[in-house]
Each structure stands twice: as C-alpha cells, then as structure tokens.
C-alpha cells in the first residue's frame, strides 16, 4: 500500500478527506505516463507554445575567462520565462484528460501563479490563485499579470500570510471542489504523486540537455549545476544524468545572509535541516526542536521554502547529488557577471546555480565541461533585482513615478 | 468511572448512565487549541465545560502547518505559536487537566511532525502516562501509521483514533474501520473544520456507511453548533464534536459562556 517513497522520504501524509482525490490523481497520472501518445502530445505542445527544445548555449566569454567549457541550459526562454511552464502545461494536459475545468494553485512570489494563469488562459480553464497577503503586497507586478490573464488572485490572511498558508488554503479549496478542480502544485514537493509527476514533466530539460551536450561535445558533462527551491528544475535537468555516476550533480540552495547567520533556506547544505513530515510529505525541513517550521530567508523568493523534494532528499542520502549553498551577495555578483559576460539576465533563483559554478570552476580539472541550468530569466523581476542591486537610478524613477499618482484614499 | 477505563468502555458506560437517567444517548466532545488565547484561558474554559458535564475533550497541540484545519483553527494555531507556545508546556498542561478532571476523557489532537520531533515512541509513552485516552493525528493516514498504531496498542488505555470522511469509498471505510479503536471520528462535511454542515439525508447515509464499517462508537464533528444538530445526530452517533462554534463563543463572550453553551446543547428529551 505504501507508494511514492524514495528511500525514507516522500509518501502521502494527507488528511483522509483528500485520500480519494489523491488516489484518482495518481491513477490518472499513471495512465497518462503509460500512454506514449500523451508524452508525444506534450512534446508537440511545448515545441509549439514554449519554444522547446530550449538551446544549450555555449558561454563563450565565461568559458574563456575560466578556461573550462561552460554551457547554459536556457529554461529562461520558455513561455513566461521559466521552467515552470514545463510543469503547468503538462498538468494542464492531464487536467484535460481527467475532464477538469477549474485549476487552483498556490504561489509565493507569483511565478508559478503566473505560469498557471497562462496555461489556464490557453486551455480555457477557470483559474484561482492563492497567494499570501504579504506576497500580494510585495509582488504587485505578478498579481497584475495574473489578474489580466483572467485568474482570480485570493490573498491569504491566515497563519504567517505567506506561501505555506497559500498551500494550506489551496488544499482547503480542493477538499470541497475536487469533482471539477485540479490542484496544480508548482514544484517537486508535496504528497505523492506530485514529486514524481512534476519531476516527470520537468525531465524534458534533462533529456534535451543530454542530447545537446553529446551533439556539441561528443561526451557527457563533468558537472551539472541547478538551483534548488522545491527542487523541480534541479530534478528536471539531473534526470538526464542520474544514470551516469561520472557526472557530478550539484544542487544549490539559498544561503541567504550566510549559513552561520541562520537566515537562509539551505535545508541540506547547512546541516541544519532535520527529517519531518509537513505539507503532505516526509523530507528535510528547517524546523525547531518542537517540530515547528522556521522562517526562511533568501533574496530569491522562489528558493525561500522550508521543505525540499523528497526525491532530492533521497539523492542526498545516497550521495548521488551534492548540495551547496550560495549567499545573497554571491548570487547578486554572479547575476551581474553573467549579464556582463554573456548578455544573459538570469533570475535570482537561477543565479544561485551560476554563483556556485563560478565558485567551483577555478578548482575543476581543465577538461571539465559544465552545464548550468538557467531555470528562469530575471528581466521580468525588475523590481526585485533593481532592489537587490541597490540601483539608485531605479529608486529615483520609482519615487517620481509614485509622486505622479494621486494619493491613495484609505 | 475510573480514570484508567479505556475509551470504548468509558463511552459505553457514559451512554448507559445517560440512558438510565432518561437522557438522550449522546455524548459531547469539545475541541480547543492549547495556548489560544492562552493556557490560563484554556484552563478556565475546560473547568466550565467539565462543570457542564462535557464527557470528552480534544486538546490540540498547535502546529505551524495545520493542513486539516479550517481558517479559524489554523489562525489559532499560529497565534499560539507566535505567543511562544511550546510542546512541553502543552503536555504538562494536558497532564494537569487529566488530574484535575478525572471524570473527563482527554484526547490529544496534533499533527504527525509534533510526534516525530518529540520522538514518536517517547511522545506516545508520555501521552499514555499523563492520562490521555486517545490520539487524533489527521495527517497520518493508517496505511503510513503502522509504527504509531503499534506503539499505541502497547500502551494501556491509549487509542489511535481513525477518521472517516464522506469522500471515502465503502472499501476505504472498511479498511479504516478494521483499525478502529476507542471510536471512529466521522468528518461530516466535504470540507474542513469550521464551516456550516447540513445535517440532512446525506449525513445519515454517510453515518450508516460508517456504522457498517466498524464496531466501535462513532463521533461526528466539524460544523456542529446547535441543539438541533445534536438532536438529529442522536441515535446515529455516540458522540457529537463541537469545535469552532465553542471557540467563537469563547472569544466573543468568555469562558463561562462556553459552559452555558454546552448546557444549552444537551437535547431535552
Ligand atoms: C526561475 C526559478 N527558478 C527556480 C525556482 C525554484 O523552484 P524549483 O526548485 O522547483 O525549480 C523558481 C521558483 O519560483 C523560479 O521561479
């Protein structure tokens, strides 16, 4: 009866009221997975709608600077500018197969909410996005697009008013609406089958990257770097290379203000995480001695999360994936270096992978071939990035812009 | 009415007592969140409910991710934690309650991670020692819960409570029902705690399905708030669970009002 475990991690620790819903979803997912036509439809859709396959760009200038070959997997070129598109479009197709007409999702910074709203617009579903009230305040630009795309954004005011409360609120909705509604989880976390299913849709990254590097170099990479929030983009690219032990896989977590500061979201790299059960699954969480989840911190909202994919927790336990952390400061520097050297504007999340690769490159053998997964682009996050770069011109602009509006009537 | 009487005989005995007095054969179970609004307030409300002869009380140890609770209880969890609630305090408080009110059956409700962080075996031993009669852990479904269910069976008088929901198929109800100890907790609504339930034919059909799935008594919760609700449950279930409604009255009118509220709930036969 136990399913969805990866070593000691995963499972489905859900209230009984959701049991039947998860059973039905698991069946639909397993049937779709066994049907080659489903995957073909998915590939055609991603080719036509999201520009796949995304390129594996040779980073010529950085490679010259670091004297090792550096390739960049361009998930930033997806529809809505991140790998999130792979997951939402895949689950959208699954919804059609299941005959659902309404989609709900949680979102933190708004990237997953926006990707979901895009998919819903394209596929003709009603869409409700749960978002912590704090996040709604902070991430107006994403809220703006979600609403313009036709989604209803519901600010969640319970608990700590952030992502985890949005998850809980979405689950509450689903309990009462499962007959016509699909809950679209945004990363490779949560109860079975989500970690496995999301990883499956994201595996498109790894299978492309493997074929591309073989075509370009005639051999596998020596190292692959990916940032790790919930773990979906990392699982996506790592799956192309898991069976090749000679490829070093590095997951990069949010080091925030530094691991010693306690203000980070490094569940594995910090050694501060411990095994627990929350939000439906068993994994490493950042929690206190009582088992209460801690607040996490990162300059990148998408990495600011207490849990981690149970599949990655398992790959950590077996030693197949190495976990490291990059600090906010290293990340901002890496973002600028990549931008100046290659003209690529990476998301702050993705810049964690860049930062760790740049740290390690000087120590790697000269014949190293490195792939960095660029999970998303940064230009759409101009408000966050301009703040992270502490750009004086931007601040002046915002002040002037604000002054040009009439005062808010409370 | 000894303190060590296990849950099911305790329930049967109390029902028999009520029947002998000519009262409606249904028991009341209350629910409260420890540390919300404060342990002192919890103590006051527990005293008032004990005086109103509430037979069973569910003490919830707050958790930061209460996925099975509605917004009202979820908020209460968060506020208790923000005010510094610690699990050790909660367990000490539960022990105090069990001593102070030996006529009440106390159950501990919380989430799996609280047990895991404490050490599952240590937590279960402690719960049994302090006199709790049952554990209600809504995010730990039976197929994943071999270990804690075994540990409970090894303790005298501590039952792992199973949950039934209207979304469970008959096959699933039977599967869960076979693990039933003490009583089975029937979640009366396609939803979570705190929303209004229609005690209509659908509920009766659900309870009949539950009855067929287990031999232990049934408790019905999530949404009970009026004497009419209790009256319509009488005969269909052994225990009516009152949670959010009592919390709302507590916050609005204070601890003593909760005692009066429970007295008003008792059906006059
Ligand atoms: C661009 C980008 N990369 C990475 C992440 C982290 O998620 P995951 O670890 O599931 O890839 C996010 C999450 O919002 C994101 O937007």
XYZ file of C-alpha atoms and ligand atoms in Angstrom:
695
model
C 0.000 0.000 0.000
C 2.963 2.322 0.598
C 3.710 4.234 -2.559
C 5.564 7.326 -3.506
C 8.519 6.740 -1.205
C 12.063 7.479 -2.291
C 14.153 5.679 0.260
C 12.831 7.014 3.522
C 11.330 10.179 2.002
C 8.062 11.161 0.356
C 4.778 9.377 0.972
C 1.325 10.895 1.225
C 0.667 12.306 4.689
C -2.672 13.856 3.904
C -5.982 14.239 5.703
C -8.347 11.359 4.996
C -10.735 13.696 3.202
C -8.145 14.072 0.412
C -7.384 10.364 0.152
C -9.777 9.601 -2.689
C -8.713 12.721 -4.618
C -5.068 11.753 -4.476
C -5.941 8.185 -5.471
C -7.786 9.453 -8.519
C -4.984 11.830 -9.449
C -2.405 9.063 -9.038
C -4.399 6.771 -11.315
C -4.797 9.467 -13.976
C -1.088 10.255 -13.797
C -0.068 6.604 -14.055
C -2.355 6.030 -17.030
C -1.024 9.118 -18.795
C 2.529 8.042 -18.097
C 1.876 4.612 -19.581
C 0.426 6.171 -22.741
C 3.192 7.190 -25.199
C 0.712 9.370 -27.097
C 0.320 11.591 -24.014
C 4.038 12.364 -23.897
C 4.095 12.992 -27.650
C 1.238 15.458 -27.306
C 3.157 17.142 -24.505
C 6.329 17.415 -26.604
C 4.403 18.898 -29.544
C 2.684 21.410 -27.282
C 5.943 22.508 -25.670
C 7.588 22.833 -29.067
C 4.771 24.908 -30.454
C 3.853 27.011 -27.417
C 7.023 27.288 -25.359
C 9.768 27.200 -27.966
C 11.225 23.847 -26.976
C 13.753 22.439 -27.217
C 15.424 25.326 -25.430
C 19.027 25.897 -26.547
C 22.103 24.719 -24.712
C 24.090 27.912 -25.129
C 27.877 27.768 -25.135
C 29.006 30.560 -22.792
C 31.971 31.568 -24.873
C 33.237 34.509 -22.864
C 32.896 32.888 -19.456
C 34.493 29.710 -20.812
C 37.440 31.781 -21.981
C 37.667 33.566 -18.628
C 37.506 30.373 -16.554
C 39.401 28.154 -19.065
C 36.766 25.444 -18.803
C 33.825 24.788 -21.082
C 30.599 26.237 -19.734
C 27.201 25.523 -21.248
C 23.944 27.102 -20.181
C 20.589 25.348 -20.492
C 18.175 28.067 -21.463
C 14.982 27.425 -19.493
C 14.681 31.222 -19.328
C 13.449 31.107 -22.912
C 10.264 29.243 -22.006
C 6.843 30.823 -22.188
C 6.575 33.058 -19.046
C 10.344 32.947 -18.713
C 10.999 29.916 -16.559
C 10.974 26.120 -16.358
C 7.635 26.428 -14.525
C 5.984 26.276 -17.960
C 7.010 22.620 -18.381
C 5.086 21.639 -15.276
C 1.957 23.730 -15.768
C 1.475 22.732 -19.392
C 1.966 19.064 -18.526
C -0.539 19.176 -15.691
C -2.888 21.184 -17.933
C -2.901 18.332 -20.439
C -3.526 15.906 -17.589
C -6.489 18.039 -16.487
C -7.998 17.782 -19.946
C -7.568 14.024 -19.782
C -9.332 13.981 -16.403
C -12.125 16.260 -17.631
C -11.497 19.026 -15.059
C -12.396 22.609 -15.853
C -11.068 24.618 -12.922
C -7.487 24.928 -11.723
C -6.225 26.199 -8.384
C -2.638 26.851 -7.380
C -0.558 28.346 -4.631
C 2.116 30.868 -5.380
C 4.846 32.566 -3.376
C 6.499 35.245 -5.452
C 3.953 34.774 -8.198
C 5.980 32.950 -10.857
C 4.100 29.688 -10.542
C 0.794 31.540 -10.260
C 1.543 33.419 -13.420
C 2.570 30.270 -15.267
C -0.655 28.602 -14.115
C -2.770 31.584 -15.173
C -1.131 31.482 -18.600
C -1.874 27.801 -19.000
C -5.475 28.327 -17.857
C -5.957 31.118 -20.383
C -4.599 28.975 -23.171
C -6.556 25.847 -22.229
C -9.777 27.567 -21.247
C -9.900 26.715 -17.548
C -11.199 28.815 -14.665
C -8.241 29.735 -12.501
C -7.915 30.670 -8.832
C -4.525 31.526 -7.367
C -3.941 31.525 -3.609
C -1.225 33.898 -2.535
C -0.118 35.017 0.928
C -1.417 38.516 1.655
C 2.158 39.660 2.327
C 3.268 38.338 -1.043
C 0.337 40.022 -2.810
C 1.610 43.324 -1.379
C 5.223 42.663 -2.367
C 4.720 41.183 -5.835
C 2.267 43.540 -7.470
C 3.624 43.049 -10.989
C 2.910 39.310 -10.971
C -0.517 39.891 -9.416
C -1.201 42.397 -12.171
C -0.428 39.842 -14.884
C -2.329 37.002 -13.206
C -5.436 39.149 -12.983
C -5.043 40.416 -16.545
C -4.688 36.797 -17.691
C -8.108 36.150 -16.197
C -7.170 34.465 -12.916
C -8.720 35.322 -9.583
C -5.991 36.051 -7.042
C -7.082 35.377 -3.471
C -4.888 36.951 -0.767
C -4.473 34.520 2.134
C -4.560 36.223 5.509
C -4.288 33.172 7.778
C -1.162 31.974 9.556
C 2.005 33.779 8.509
C 0.298 35.152 5.351
C 2.926 33.659 3.021
C 3.488 30.653 0.746
C 2.774 27.830 3.194
C -0.539 29.423 4.133
C -1.371 29.696 0.449
C -0.656 25.956 0.101
C -2.968 25.180 3.014
C -5.707 27.406 1.628
C -5.460 25.784 -1.802
C -5.771 22.343 -0.167
C -8.850 23.553 1.705
C -10.411 24.696 -1.560
C -9.592 21.339 -3.160
C -11.234 19.378 -0.358
C -14.524 20.995 -1.286
C -14.074 21.232 -5.048
C -12.269 18.095 -6.147
C -15.000 16.972 -8.529
C -14.240 19.625 -11.125
C -10.994 21.114 -9.856
C -7.321 20.242 -10.175
C -4.760 21.486 -7.690
C -1.655 22.366 -9.634
C 1.336 22.118 -7.341
C 4.292 24.157 -8.541
C 7.295 22.091 -7.559
C 8.526 18.560 -6.931
C 7.235 18.545 -3.354
C 4.043 17.649 -1.516
C 2.224 14.343 -1.262
C 2.564 11.548 -3.807
C 2.145 11.730 -6.826
C 3.262 15.371 -7.072
C 7.040 14.986 -6.564
C 7.207 12.202 -9.116
C 4.748 13.764 -11.555
C 6.311 17.238 -11.544
C 9.757 15.662 -11.962
C 8.435 13.698 -14.913
C 7.235 16.808 -16.726
C 10.497 18.587 -15.909
C 12.582 15.659 -17.176
C 12.178 17.252 -20.599
C 15.048 19.579 -19.540
C 17.470 16.758 -18.816
C 16.691 14.664 -21.854
C 17.214 17.647 -24.136
C 20.385 18.726 -22.350
C 21.898 15.252 -22.581
C 21.300 15.013 -26.332
C 22.544 18.567 -26.822
C 25.796 18.154 -24.912
C 26.513 14.876 -26.706
C 25.956 16.639 -30.036
C 28.160 19.587 -29.063
C 30.959 17.833 -27.193
C 30.630 14.165 -28.027
C 30.645 13.418 -24.323
C 28.710 13.909 -21.121
C 29.325 16.929 -18.900
C 31.573 16.556 -15.880
C 29.371 18.795 -13.714
C 25.752 19.952 -13.705
C 24.579 22.829 -11.501
C 20.979 23.693 -10.673
C 19.358 25.855 -8.008
C 17.020 24.141 -5.563
C 13.856 25.663 -4.143
C 11.324 22.852 -4.033
C 13.573 21.052 -6.483
C 11.712 20.883 -9.794
C 14.251 22.451 -12.157
C 17.070 20.526 -10.482
C 15.170 17.235 -10.769
C 14.413 18.163 -14.367
C 17.998 18.512 -15.507
C 19.521 15.906 -13.151
C 17.300 13.163 -14.573
C 19.239 13.336 -17.836
C 22.414 12.297 -15.986
C 21.390 10.305 -12.883
C 22.394 7.030 -14.514
C 25.879 8.305 -15.276
C 27.784 8.327 -11.987
C 30.740 10.067 -13.643
C 28.609 13.236 -13.946
C 28.798 15.303 -10.749
C 25.395 16.762 -9.868
C 25.309 19.847 -7.663
C 22.110 21.273 -6.144
C 22.463 24.863 -4.952
C 20.296 26.088 -2.096
C 19.707 29.605 -0.834
C 22.500 30.586 1.550
C 20.708 33.871 2.311
C 22.692 36.069 4.690
C 25.143 33.184 5.260
C 24.664 29.740 6.797
C 26.070 30.835 10.145
C 23.520 33.708 10.315
C 20.601 31.281 10.479
C 18.867 33.449 7.849
C 18.832 31.088 4.871
C 16.809 28.354 3.202
C 19.525 25.682 2.960
C 17.811 22.568 4.233
C 20.562 20.171 3.213
C 23.757 22.167 2.647
C 23.535 23.831 6.062
C 23.176 20.598 8.016
C 20.502 22.468 9.976
C 17.559 20.643 8.406
C 16.016 17.592 10.028
C 13.639 14.914 8.842
C 9.977 15.571 9.441
C 6.503 15.430 7.945
C 4.629 18.538 6.832
C 2.504 19.703 3.923
C 1.813 16.095 2.994
C 5.292 14.606 2.714
C 8.374 13.467 4.560
C 11.651 15.207 3.899
C 14.283 17.504 5.420
C 12.721 20.651 6.857
C 14.121 23.683 8.604
C 12.304 23.327 11.913
C 12.786 23.910 15.620
C 13.130 21.252 18.323
C 9.324 21.106 18.726
C 8.849 20.358 15.033
C 7.519 23.819 14.148
C 8.649 25.105 10.769
C 11.066 28.035 10.822
C 11.026 31.193 8.768
C 13.448 31.028 5.875
C 15.236 33.770 4.010
C 16.560 34.318 0.519
C 16.980 37.193 -1.901
C 15.237 34.831 -4.356
C 11.598 34.321 -3.417
C 11.420 31.061 -5.387
C 14.048 29.436 -3.162
C 12.610 30.729 0.101
C 10.933 27.495 1.238
C 11.220 25.220 4.324
C 11.000 21.839 2.591
C 12.754 20.120 -0.307
C 11.756 17.494 -2.836
C 11.726 14.052 -1.208
C 13.461 12.717 -4.323
C 16.343 15.133 -3.785
C 16.418 14.278 -0.072
C 16.899 10.668 -1.140
C 19.584 11.542 -3.713
C 21.321 13.475 -0.937
C 21.153 10.460 1.374
C 22.609 8.161 -1.301
C 25.304 10.720 -2.104
C 24.322 10.959 -5.775
C 23.686 14.718 -5.577
C 25.933 17.117 -3.678
C 24.262 20.124 -2.042
C 25.847 23.526 -1.624
C 24.598 26.987 -0.747
C 25.241 30.368 -2.348
C 24.724 33.541 -0.326
C 22.615 36.503 -1.411
C 25.781 38.508 -2.007
C 27.435 35.812 -4.153
C 24.221 35.488 -6.108
C 23.918 39.179 -6.906
C 27.559 39.224 -8.044
C 27.011 36.160 -10.227
C 23.924 37.727 -11.770
C 25.980 40.744 -12.808
C 28.905 38.687 -14.056
C 26.728 36.531 -16.293
C 24.863 39.579 -17.549
C 28.042 41.462 -18.470
C 29.900 38.479 -19.904
C 27.146 36.826 -21.910
C 24.244 39.274 -22.111
C 22.017 36.827 -20.228
C 19.784 38.197 -17.485
C 19.219 35.317 -15.076
C 16.525 35.114 -12.424
C 17.853 35.492 -8.876
C 16.901 31.850 -8.269
C 18.907 30.622 -11.242
C 21.815 32.890 -10.301
C 22.418 30.571 -7.335
C 23.455 27.841 -9.771
C 25.634 30.330 -11.642
C 27.259 31.525 -8.413
C 28.160 28.022 -7.244
C 29.547 27.044 -10.643
C 31.707 30.195 -10.756
C 32.987 29.422 -7.238
C 34.000 25.893 -8.184
C 35.235 26.416 -11.755
C 38.794 27.510 -10.882
C 39.282 24.279 -8.923
C 37.916 21.914 -11.599
C 40.157 19.950 -13.991
C 40.888 21.890 -17.194
C 38.969 19.391 -19.315
C 35.805 19.939 -17.256
C 32.579 20.509 -19.163
C 29.992 22.247 -17.056
C 26.262 22.713 -17.576
C 24.417 25.369 -15.593
C 20.643 25.162 -15.623
C 19.338 28.679 -16.142
C 15.882 27.998 -14.740
C 14.454 31.447 -15.455
C 15.069 34.914 -16.736
C 15.424 37.956 -14.496
C 14.197 40.893 -16.547
C 10.577 40.288 -15.564
C 11.633 40.627 -11.899
C 12.991 44.103 -12.411
C 11.539 45.396 -9.131
C 13.283 42.716 -7.067
C 16.539 42.746 -8.990
C 16.832 46.540 -9.044
C 16.442 46.428 -5.254
C 18.958 43.592 -4.919
C 21.439 45.623 -6.998
C 20.534 48.715 -4.984
C 20.227 50.753 -8.182
C 19.975 54.496 -7.415
C 18.545 55.456 -10.831
C 15.724 52.945 -10.410
C 14.920 54.231 -6.926
C 14.696 57.781 -8.253
C 12.415 56.602 -11.036
C 10.054 54.798 -8.615
C 9.847 57.862 -6.359
C 8.972 60.106 -9.284
C 6.527 57.608 -10.657
C 4.810 57.299 -7.270
C 4.598 61.077 -6.954
C 2.855 61.257 -10.327
C -0.173 59.329 -9.000
C -2.857 60.953 -6.846
C -2.582 59.939 -3.156
C -4.350 56.689 -2.122
C -7.632 57.315 -0.374
C -7.842 54.954 2.617
C -15.729 5.931 36.116
C -12.121 5.137 36.915
C -9.506 7.198 35.136
C -7.887 4.141 33.608
C -11.065 2.980 31.905
C -10.221 2.747 28.181
C -12.117 4.882 25.723
C -14.693 2.480 24.324
C -15.893 1.109 27.701
C -15.835 4.693 29.003
C -18.142 5.796 26.176
C -20.474 2.807 26.591
C -20.654 3.366 30.349
C -21.486 7.061 29.964
C -24.150 6.301 27.378
C -25.677 3.712 29.709
C -25.641 6.239 32.538
C -27.475 8.787 30.419
C -29.979 6.179 29.254
C -30.627 5.134 32.871
C -31.437 8.766 33.696
C -33.723 9.041 30.704
C -31.357 11.464 28.907
C -30.695 11.382 25.172
C -27.986 8.816 24.445
C -25.327 11.102 23.011
C -22.072 12.396 24.487
C -20.398 15.737 23.860
C -16.792 16.202 22.872
C -15.222 19.651 22.782
C -12.129 20.791 20.979
C -9.695 23.517 21.893
C -6.329 24.787 20.762
C -3.773 24.826 23.582
C -2.214 28.214 24.159
C -5.044 30.011 22.396
C -5.854 32.550 23.505
C -3.678 31.388 26.449
C -3.226 28.356 28.685
C -4.952 30.266 31.503
C -7.981 30.824 29.297
C -7.836 27.166 28.230
C -7.942 26.183 31.904
C -10.968 28.383 32.569
C -12.889 27.067 29.605
C -12.035 23.451 30.458
C -13.330 23.974 34.014
C -16.539 25.479 32.624
C -17.003 22.624 30.159
C -16.304 19.999 32.823
C -18.927 21.652 35.020
C -21.317 21.435 32.066
C -20.531 17.690 32.010
C -18.825 17.586 28.664
C -17.617 13.988 28.581
C -14.686 14.154 26.166
C -12.229 16.928 25.357
C -9.843 17.156 22.467
C -6.736 19.206 23.252
C -4.954 20.382 20.115
C -1.206 20.917 20.298
C -0.531 23.746 17.816
C 1.480 23.083 14.663
C 2.816 25.571 12.153
C 1.300 23.685 9.158
C -2.226 22.692 10.187
C -3.404 21.351 6.807
C -6.523 19.642 8.113
C -7.880 22.682 9.960
C -10.138 25.473 8.752
C -9.038 29.107 8.805
C -10.316 29.820 12.356
C -8.418 26.961 13.995
C -5.410 27.474 11.705
C -5.195 31.076 12.847
C -5.463 29.949 16.489
C -2.531 27.564 15.912
C -0.402 30.366 14.510
C -1.265 32.849 17.260
C -0.498 30.310 19.998
C 2.903 29.686 18.398
C 3.571 33.410 17.960
C 2.905 33.774 21.683
C 5.625 31.254 22.406
C 3.687 28.018 22.935
C 5.994 25.012 23.453
C 5.036 21.347 23.165
C 6.449 20.527 26.619
C 4.094 23.106 28.139
C 1.174 21.569 26.268
C 1.933 18.082 27.555
C 2.326 19.339 31.120
C -0.989 21.164 30.756
C -2.720 18.038 29.438
C -1.382 16.097 32.439
C -2.753 18.758 34.764
C -6.163 18.583 33.063
C -6.329 14.799 33.335
C -5.600 15.010 37.069
C -7.963 17.870 37.739
C -10.883 16.342 35.821
C -10.678 12.558 36.152
C -14.308 12.303 35.013
C -13.392 13.712 31.582
C -11.724 11.692 28.826
C -8.957 13.831 27.311
C -7.610 13.223 23.832
C -4.613 14.851 22.204
C -5.017 16.154 18.700
C -1.993 17.315 16.743
C -0.039 16.696 13.564
C 2.452 13.914 12.877
C 5.507 16.124 12.920
C 4.991 17.033 16.571
C 5.302 13.342 17.436
C 8.257 12.843 15.130
C 10.171 15.816 16.547
C 9.491 14.636 20.108
C 10.329 11.042 19.232
C 7.247 9.027 18.267
C 7.746 6.404 20.945
C 8.549 8.949 23.639
C 5.513 11.039 22.746
C 3.143 8.094 22.817
C 4.505 6.803 26.114
C 4.209 10.271 27.612
C 0.642 10.694 26.342
C -0.377 7.392 27.922
C 1.363 8.216 31.206
C -0.266 11.594 31.523
C -3.667 10.002 31.142
C -4.687 10.880 27.583
C -7.154 8.307 26.212
C -6.632 8.877 22.514
C -4.532 10.470 19.803
C -6.059 12.215 16.791
C -3.429 12.840 14.117
C -5.220 13.952 10.944
C -2.208 13.986 8.608
C -1.054 10.472 9.468
C -3.257 8.077 7.482
C -3.422 4.464 8.708
C -1.526 2.946 5.793
C 1.505 5.061 6.786
C 0.958 4.685 10.533
C 1.975 1.099 11.377
C 4.556 2.296 13.877
C 2.484 4.728 15.972
C -0.554 2.437 15.837
C 1.560 -0.439 17.173
C 3.028 1.760 19.877
C -0.461 2.840 20.965
C -1.632 -0.759 21.170
C 1.286 -1.448 23.514
C 0.086 1.282 25.883
C -2.732 0.636 28.270
C -5.728 2.828 27.548
C -4.396 4.977 24.701
C -6.173 4.624 21.353
C -5.118 5.803 17.897
C -8.317 7.341 16.527
C -9.306 6.704 12.896
C -11.066 9.249 10.706
C -13.917 8.584 8.284
C -14.928 11.091 5.614
C -17.817 11.238 3.135
C -15.290 11.079 0.296
C -14.043 7.679 1.461
C -15.376 4.774 -0.622
C -17.052 1.850 1.167
C -13.917 -0.199 0.581
C -11.799 2.520 2.163
C -14.192 2.894 5.123
C -13.966 -0.857 5.729
C -10.183 -0.737 5.514
C -10.025 2.094 8.063
C -12.812 0.653 10.211
C -10.905 -2.541 10.886
C -8.243 -0.396 12.621
C -10.876 1.421 14.704
C -10.132 1.679 18.427
C -11.976 3.711 21.036
C -14.201 5.425 18.490
C -14.087 6.493 14.864
C -14.194 10.178 14.060
C -16.616 10.958 11.211
C -15.855 14.177 9.365
C -19.350 15.307 8.481
C -18.628 17.592 5.614
C -16.775 17.720 2.339
C -14.547 20.272 3.895
C -12.520 21.122 6.909
C -13.308 22.361 10.383
C -15.432 25.412 10.874
C -17.891 25.571 8.002
C -21.610 25.003 8.244
C -22.793 21.451 7.771
C -26.179 20.369 6.511
C -27.410 17.620 8.740
C -29.540 16.188 6.033
C -30.110 12.842 4.441
C -26.648 12.828 3.018
C -25.198 12.852 6.513
C -27.472 9.999 7.600
C -26.408 7.919 4.640
C -22.757 8.664 5.407
C -23.166 7.691 9.059
C -24.904 4.486 8.061
C -21.923 3.658 5.852
C -19.592 4.392 8.779
C -21.653 2.191 11.087
C -21.342 -0.745 8.702
C -17.568 -0.243 8.519
C -16.766 -0.506 12.221
C -17.964 -1.891 15.514
C -16.603 0.965 17.649
C -18.666 4.066 18.575
C -18.923 6.987 16.156
C -18.105 10.621 16.835
C -19.349 13.261 14.391
C -17.503 16.501 14.076
C -16.736 19.546 12.021
C -19.595 22.013 11.954
C -21.832 21.026 14.914
C -23.255 24.187 16.535
C -26.875 23.910 17.717
C -29.186 21.750 19.867
C -30.988 20.804 16.639
C -27.713 19.494 15.210
C -27.184 17.365 18.306
C -30.766 16.138 18.320
C -30.554 14.992 14.719
C -27.300 13.152 15.491
C -28.778 11.315 18.476
C -29.239 7.674 17.604
C -26.953 7.966 14.603
C -23.726 8.595 16.506
C -22.498 8.211 20.064
C -20.541 11.476 20.272
C -21.114 14.974 18.897
C -17.952 17.044 18.496
C -18.190 20.806 18.955
C -15.132 22.853 17.984
C -15.261 26.108 16.092
C -18.661 27.156 17.445
C -17.398 26.937 21.034
C -14.226 28.800 20.142
C -16.246 31.631 18.623
C -18.366 31.922 21.767
C -15.279 31.798 23.944
C -13.689 34.678 22.063
C -16.910 36.701 21.975
C -18.360 36.069 25.431
C -15.668 34.460 27.585
C -15.057 31.096 29.245
C -18.220 30.864 31.346
C -20.402 31.406 28.282
C -18.865 28.265 26.786
C -20.147 26.240 29.770
C -23.633 27.671 29.273
C -23.392 26.975 25.544
C -22.640 23.291 26.144
C -25.510 23.058 28.643
C -27.837 24.553 26.047
C -26.712 21.953 23.511
C -27.970 18.997 25.549
C -31.161 17.759 23.998
C -34.084 17.829 26.408
C -35.818 14.530 25.869
C 13.251 30.900 -12.052
C 13.051 29.960 -10.916
N 13.985 29.048 -10.647
C 13.856 28.182 -9.634
C 12.751 28.205 -8.797
C 12.704 27.235 -7.650
O 11.835 26.170 -7.845
P 12.324 24.691 -8.139
O 13.346 24.336 -7.106
O 11.098 23.877 -8.043
O 12.920 24.651 -9.503
C 11.734 29.131 -9.044
C 10.522 29.178 -8.184
O 9.705 30.029 -8.244
C 11.877 30.018 -10.123
O 10.940 30.924 -10.403
